[in-house]
Short mmCIF file of N, CA, C and O in Angstrom, two decimals:
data_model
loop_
_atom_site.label_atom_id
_atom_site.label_comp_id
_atom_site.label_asym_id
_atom_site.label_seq_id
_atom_site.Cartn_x
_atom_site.Cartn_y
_atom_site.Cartn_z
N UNK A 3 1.96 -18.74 7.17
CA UNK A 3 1.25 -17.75 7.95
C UNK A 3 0.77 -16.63 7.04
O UNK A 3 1.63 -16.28 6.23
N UNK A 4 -0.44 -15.94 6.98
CA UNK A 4 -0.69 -14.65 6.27
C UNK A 4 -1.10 -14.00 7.25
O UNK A 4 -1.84 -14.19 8.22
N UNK A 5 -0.10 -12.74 6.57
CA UNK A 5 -0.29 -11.62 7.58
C UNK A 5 -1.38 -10.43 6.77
O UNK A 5 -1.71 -10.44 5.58
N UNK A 6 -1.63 -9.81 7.45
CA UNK A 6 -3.12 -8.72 7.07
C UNK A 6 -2.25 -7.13 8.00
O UNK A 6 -1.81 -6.98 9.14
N UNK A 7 -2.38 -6.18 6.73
CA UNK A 7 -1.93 -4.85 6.79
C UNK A 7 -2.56 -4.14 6.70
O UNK A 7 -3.16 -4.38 5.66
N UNK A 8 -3.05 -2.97 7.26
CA UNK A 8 -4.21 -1.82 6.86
C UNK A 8 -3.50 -0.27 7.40
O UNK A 8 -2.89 -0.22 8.47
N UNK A 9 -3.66 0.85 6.62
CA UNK A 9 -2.93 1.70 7.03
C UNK A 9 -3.54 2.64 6.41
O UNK A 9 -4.34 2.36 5.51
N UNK A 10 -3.29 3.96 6.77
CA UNK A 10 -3.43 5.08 6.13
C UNK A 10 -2.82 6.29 5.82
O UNK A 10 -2.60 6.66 6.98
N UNK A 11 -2.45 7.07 5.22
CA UNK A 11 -1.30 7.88 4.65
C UNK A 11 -2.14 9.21 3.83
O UNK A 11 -3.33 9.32 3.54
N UNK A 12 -1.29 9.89 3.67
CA UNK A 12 -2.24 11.25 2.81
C UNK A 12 -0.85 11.39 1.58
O UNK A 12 0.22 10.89 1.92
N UNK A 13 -0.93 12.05 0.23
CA UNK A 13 -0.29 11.93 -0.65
C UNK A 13 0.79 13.41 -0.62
O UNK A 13 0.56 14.53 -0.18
N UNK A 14 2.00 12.85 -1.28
CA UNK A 14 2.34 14.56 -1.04
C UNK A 14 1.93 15.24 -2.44
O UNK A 14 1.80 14.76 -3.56
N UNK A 15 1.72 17.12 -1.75
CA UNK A 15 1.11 17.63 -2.40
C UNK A 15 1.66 17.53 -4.28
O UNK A 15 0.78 17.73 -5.11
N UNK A 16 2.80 17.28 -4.67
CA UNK A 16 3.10 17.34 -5.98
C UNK A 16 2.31 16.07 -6.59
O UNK A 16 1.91 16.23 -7.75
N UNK A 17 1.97 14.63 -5.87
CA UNK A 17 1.90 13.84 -6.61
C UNK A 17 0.25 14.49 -7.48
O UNK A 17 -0.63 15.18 -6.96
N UNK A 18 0.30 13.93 -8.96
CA UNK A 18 -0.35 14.03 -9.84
C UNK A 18 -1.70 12.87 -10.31
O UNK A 18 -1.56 11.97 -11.13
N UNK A 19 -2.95 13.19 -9.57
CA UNK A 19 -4.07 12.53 -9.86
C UNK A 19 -3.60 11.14 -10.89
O UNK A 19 -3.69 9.94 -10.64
N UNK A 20 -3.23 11.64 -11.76
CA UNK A 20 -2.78 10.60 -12.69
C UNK A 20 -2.44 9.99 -12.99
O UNK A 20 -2.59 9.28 -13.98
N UNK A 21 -1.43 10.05 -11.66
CA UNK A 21 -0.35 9.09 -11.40
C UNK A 21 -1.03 7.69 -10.79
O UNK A 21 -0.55 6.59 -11.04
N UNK A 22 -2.31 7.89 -9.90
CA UNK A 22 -2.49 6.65 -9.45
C UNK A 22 -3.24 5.95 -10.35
O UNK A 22 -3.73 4.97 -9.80
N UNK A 23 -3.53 6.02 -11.45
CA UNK A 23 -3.61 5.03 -12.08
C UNK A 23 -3.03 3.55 -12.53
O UNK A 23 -3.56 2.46 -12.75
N UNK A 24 -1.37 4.16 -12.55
CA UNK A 24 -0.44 3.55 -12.88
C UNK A 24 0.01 3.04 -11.53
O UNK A 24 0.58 1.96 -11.64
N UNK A 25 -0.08 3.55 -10.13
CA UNK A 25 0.46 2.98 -8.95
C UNK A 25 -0.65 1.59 -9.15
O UNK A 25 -0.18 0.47 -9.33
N UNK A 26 -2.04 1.83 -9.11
CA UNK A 26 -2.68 0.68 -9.13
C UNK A 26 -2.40 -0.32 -9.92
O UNK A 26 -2.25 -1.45 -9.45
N UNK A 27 -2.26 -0.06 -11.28
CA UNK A 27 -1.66 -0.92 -12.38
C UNK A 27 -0.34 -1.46 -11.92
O UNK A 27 -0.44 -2.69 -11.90
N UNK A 28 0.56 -1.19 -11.63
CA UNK A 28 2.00 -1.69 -11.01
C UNK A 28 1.59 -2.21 -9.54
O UNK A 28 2.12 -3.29 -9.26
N UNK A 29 1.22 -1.97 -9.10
CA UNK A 29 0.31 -2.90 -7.79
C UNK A 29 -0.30 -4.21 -8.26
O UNK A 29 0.12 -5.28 -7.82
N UNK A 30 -0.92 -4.16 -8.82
CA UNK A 30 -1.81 -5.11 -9.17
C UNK A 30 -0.98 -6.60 -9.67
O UNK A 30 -1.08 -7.78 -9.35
N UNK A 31 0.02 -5.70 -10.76
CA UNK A 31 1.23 -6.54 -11.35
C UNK A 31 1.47 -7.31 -10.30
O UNK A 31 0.98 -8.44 -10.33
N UNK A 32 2.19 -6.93 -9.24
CA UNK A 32 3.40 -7.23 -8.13
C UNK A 32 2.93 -8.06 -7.29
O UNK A 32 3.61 -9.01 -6.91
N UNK A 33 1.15 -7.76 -6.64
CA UNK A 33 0.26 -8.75 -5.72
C UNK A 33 0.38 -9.66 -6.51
O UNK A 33 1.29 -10.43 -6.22
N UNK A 34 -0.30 -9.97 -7.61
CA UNK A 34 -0.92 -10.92 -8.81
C UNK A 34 0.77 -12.02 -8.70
O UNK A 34 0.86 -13.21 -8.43
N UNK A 35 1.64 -11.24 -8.94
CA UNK A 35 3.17 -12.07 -8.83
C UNK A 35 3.74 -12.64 -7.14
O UNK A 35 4.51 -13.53 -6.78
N UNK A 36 2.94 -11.66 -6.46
CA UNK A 36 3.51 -12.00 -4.99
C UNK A 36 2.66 -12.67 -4.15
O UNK A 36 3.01 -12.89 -2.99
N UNK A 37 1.20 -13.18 -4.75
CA UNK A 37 0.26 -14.02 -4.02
C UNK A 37 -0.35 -13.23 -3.28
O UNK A 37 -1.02 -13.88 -2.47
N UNK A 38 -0.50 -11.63 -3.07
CA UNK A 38 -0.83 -11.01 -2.01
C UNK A 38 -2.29 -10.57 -2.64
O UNK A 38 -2.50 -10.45 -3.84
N UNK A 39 -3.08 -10.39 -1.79
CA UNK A 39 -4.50 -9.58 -2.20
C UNK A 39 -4.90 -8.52 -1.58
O UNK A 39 -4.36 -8.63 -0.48
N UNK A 40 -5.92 -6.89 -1.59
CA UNK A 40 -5.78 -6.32 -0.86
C UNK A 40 -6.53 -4.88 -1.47
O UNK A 40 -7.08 -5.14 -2.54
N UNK A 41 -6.61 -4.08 -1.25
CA UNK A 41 -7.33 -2.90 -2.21
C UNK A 41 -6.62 -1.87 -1.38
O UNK A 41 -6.43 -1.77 -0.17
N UNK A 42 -6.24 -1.03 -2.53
CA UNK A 42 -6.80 0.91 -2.18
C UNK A 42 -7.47 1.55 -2.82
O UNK A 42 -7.80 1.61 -4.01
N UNK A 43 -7.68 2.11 -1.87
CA UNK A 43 -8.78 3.35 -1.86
C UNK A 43 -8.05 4.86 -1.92
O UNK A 43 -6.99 4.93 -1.28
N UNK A 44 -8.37 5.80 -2.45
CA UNK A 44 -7.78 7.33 -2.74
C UNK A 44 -8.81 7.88 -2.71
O UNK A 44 -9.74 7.70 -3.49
N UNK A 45 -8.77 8.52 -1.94
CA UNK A 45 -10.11 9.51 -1.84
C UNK A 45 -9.90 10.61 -2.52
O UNK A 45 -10.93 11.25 -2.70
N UNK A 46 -8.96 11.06 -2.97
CA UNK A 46 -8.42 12.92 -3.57
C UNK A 46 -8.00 13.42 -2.16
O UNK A 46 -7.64 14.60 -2.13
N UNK A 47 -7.97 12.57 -0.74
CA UNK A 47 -7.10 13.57 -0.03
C UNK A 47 -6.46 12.81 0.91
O UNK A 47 -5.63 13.45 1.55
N UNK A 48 -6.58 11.34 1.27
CA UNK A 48 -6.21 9.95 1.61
C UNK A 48 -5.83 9.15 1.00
O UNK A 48 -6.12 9.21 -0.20
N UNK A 49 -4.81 7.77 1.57
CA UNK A 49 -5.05 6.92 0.85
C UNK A 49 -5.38 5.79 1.94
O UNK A 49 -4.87 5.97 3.05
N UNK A 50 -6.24 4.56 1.74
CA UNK A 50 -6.42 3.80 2.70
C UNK A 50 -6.21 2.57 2.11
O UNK A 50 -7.04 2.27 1.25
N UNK A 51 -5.00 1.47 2.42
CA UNK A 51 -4.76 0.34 1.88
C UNK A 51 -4.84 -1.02 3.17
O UNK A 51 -4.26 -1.13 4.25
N UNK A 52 -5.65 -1.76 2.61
CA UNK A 52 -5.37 -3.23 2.96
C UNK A 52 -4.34 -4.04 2.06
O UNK A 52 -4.22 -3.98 0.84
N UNK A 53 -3.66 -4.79 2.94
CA UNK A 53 -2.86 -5.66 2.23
C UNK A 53 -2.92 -7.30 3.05
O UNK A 53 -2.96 -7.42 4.28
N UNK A 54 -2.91 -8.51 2.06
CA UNK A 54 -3.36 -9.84 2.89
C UNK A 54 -2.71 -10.59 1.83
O UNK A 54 -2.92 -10.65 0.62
N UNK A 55 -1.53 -11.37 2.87
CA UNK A 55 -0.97 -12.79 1.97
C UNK A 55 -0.09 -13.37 2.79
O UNK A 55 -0.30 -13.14 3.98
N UNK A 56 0.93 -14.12 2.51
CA UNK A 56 2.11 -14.90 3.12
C UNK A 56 3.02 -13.59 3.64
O UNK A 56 3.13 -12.60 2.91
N UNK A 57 3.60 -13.64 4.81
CA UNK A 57 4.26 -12.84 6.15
C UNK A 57 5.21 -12.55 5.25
O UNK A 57 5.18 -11.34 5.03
N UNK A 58 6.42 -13.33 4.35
CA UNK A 58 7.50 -12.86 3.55
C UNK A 58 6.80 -11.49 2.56
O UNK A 58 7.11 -10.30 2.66
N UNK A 59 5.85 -12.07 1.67
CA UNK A 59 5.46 -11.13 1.05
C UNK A 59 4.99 -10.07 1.56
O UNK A 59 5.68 -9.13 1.16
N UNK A 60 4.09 -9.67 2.32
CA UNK A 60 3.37 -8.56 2.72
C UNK A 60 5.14 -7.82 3.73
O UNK A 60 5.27 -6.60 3.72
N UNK A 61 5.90 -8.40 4.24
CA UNK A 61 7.00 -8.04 4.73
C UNK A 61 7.76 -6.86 3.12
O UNK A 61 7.94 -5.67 2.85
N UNK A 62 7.86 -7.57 2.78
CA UNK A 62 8.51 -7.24 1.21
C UNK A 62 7.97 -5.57 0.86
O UNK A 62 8.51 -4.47 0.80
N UNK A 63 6.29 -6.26 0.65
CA UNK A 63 6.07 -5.28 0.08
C UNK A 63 5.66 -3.82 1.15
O UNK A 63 5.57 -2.68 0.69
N UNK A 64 5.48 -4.16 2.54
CA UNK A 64 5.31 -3.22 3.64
C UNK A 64 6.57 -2.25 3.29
O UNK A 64 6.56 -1.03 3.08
N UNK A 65 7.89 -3.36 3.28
CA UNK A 65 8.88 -2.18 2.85
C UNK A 65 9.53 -0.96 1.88
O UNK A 65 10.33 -0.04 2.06
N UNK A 66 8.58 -1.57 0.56
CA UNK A 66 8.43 -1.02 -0.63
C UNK A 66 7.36 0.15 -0.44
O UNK A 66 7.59 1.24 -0.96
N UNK A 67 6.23 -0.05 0.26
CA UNK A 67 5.34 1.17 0.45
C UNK A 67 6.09 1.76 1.75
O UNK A 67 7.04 2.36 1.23
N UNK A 68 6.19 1.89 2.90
CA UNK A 68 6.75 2.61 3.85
C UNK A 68 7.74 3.19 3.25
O UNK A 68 7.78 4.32 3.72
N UNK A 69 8.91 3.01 2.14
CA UNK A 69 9.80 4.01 1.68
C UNK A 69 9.18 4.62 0.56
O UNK A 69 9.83 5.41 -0.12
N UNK A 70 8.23 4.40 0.34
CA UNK A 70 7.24 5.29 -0.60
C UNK A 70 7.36 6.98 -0.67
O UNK A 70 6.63 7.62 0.10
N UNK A 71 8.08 7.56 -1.39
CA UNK A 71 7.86 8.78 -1.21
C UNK A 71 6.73 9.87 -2.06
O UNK A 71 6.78 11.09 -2.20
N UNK A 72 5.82 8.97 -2.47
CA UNK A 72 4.80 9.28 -2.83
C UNK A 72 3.40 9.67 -1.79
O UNK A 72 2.30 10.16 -2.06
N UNK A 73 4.07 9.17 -0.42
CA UNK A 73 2.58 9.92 0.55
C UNK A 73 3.91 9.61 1.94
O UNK A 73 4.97 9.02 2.17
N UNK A 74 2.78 10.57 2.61
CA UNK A 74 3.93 10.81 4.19
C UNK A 74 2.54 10.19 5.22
O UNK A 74 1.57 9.46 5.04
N UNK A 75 3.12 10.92 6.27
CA UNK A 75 2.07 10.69 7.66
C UNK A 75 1.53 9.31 7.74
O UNK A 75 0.39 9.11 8.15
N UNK A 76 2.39 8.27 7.33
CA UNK A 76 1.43 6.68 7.01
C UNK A 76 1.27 6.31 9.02
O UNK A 76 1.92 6.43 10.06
N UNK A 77 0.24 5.94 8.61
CA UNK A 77 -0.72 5.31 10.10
C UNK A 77 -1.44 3.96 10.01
O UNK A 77 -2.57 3.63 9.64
N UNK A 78 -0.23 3.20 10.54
CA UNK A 78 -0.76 1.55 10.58
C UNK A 78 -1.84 1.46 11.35
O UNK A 78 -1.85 1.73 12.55
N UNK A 79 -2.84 1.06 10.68
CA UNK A 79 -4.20 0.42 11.61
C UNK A 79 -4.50 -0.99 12.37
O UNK A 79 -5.04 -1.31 13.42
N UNK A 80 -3.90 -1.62 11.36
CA UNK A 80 -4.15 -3.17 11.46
C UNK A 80 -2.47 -3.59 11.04
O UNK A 80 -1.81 -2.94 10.23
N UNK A 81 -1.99 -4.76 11.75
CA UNK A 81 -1.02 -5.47 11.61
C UNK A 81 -1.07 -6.54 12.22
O UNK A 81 -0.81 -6.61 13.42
N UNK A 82 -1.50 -7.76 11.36
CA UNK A 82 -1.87 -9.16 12.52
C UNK A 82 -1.22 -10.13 11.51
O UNK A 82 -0.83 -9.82 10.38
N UNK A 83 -1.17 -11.49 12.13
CA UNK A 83 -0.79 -12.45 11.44
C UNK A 83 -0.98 -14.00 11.88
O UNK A 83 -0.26 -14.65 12.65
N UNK A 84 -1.87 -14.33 11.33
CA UNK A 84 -2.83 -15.62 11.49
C UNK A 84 -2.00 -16.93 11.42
O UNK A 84 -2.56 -18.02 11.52
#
């Protein structure tokens, strides 16, 4: 089954522009290893992520971003599973 995630969140104020470079880079790692595909987007005052792969994985990694203490206020948009 693949499940499909979409959400949105705002960053807290300490995190450092700079930092998402490296969230993407360590993202990228972890999909690329976990079969998952998916993009974010950072606007400088949002963040808006899709996530799409096998239900274990996107489970996995839903839980790894939701304890994220790198952004608050997260707002699931989409949560389906084909």
């Amino acid at each position: 089954m693949i499940r499909r995630m979409a959400y949105v969140s705002r960053p807290v104020p300490q995190l450092a522009v700079t930092e998402i470079p490296r969230i993407v880079s360590v993202a990228r790692a972890h999909n690329t290893r976990d079969g998952l595909t998916g993009v974010l987007v950072y606007t400088g005052a949002d963040f808006a992520q899709l996530i799409e792969g096998p239900e274990p994985a996107v489970a996995s990694l839903w839980a790894r971003v939701a304890a994220d203490e790198r952004h608050r206020d997260i707002s699931i948009l989409v949560d389906e599973t084909d």
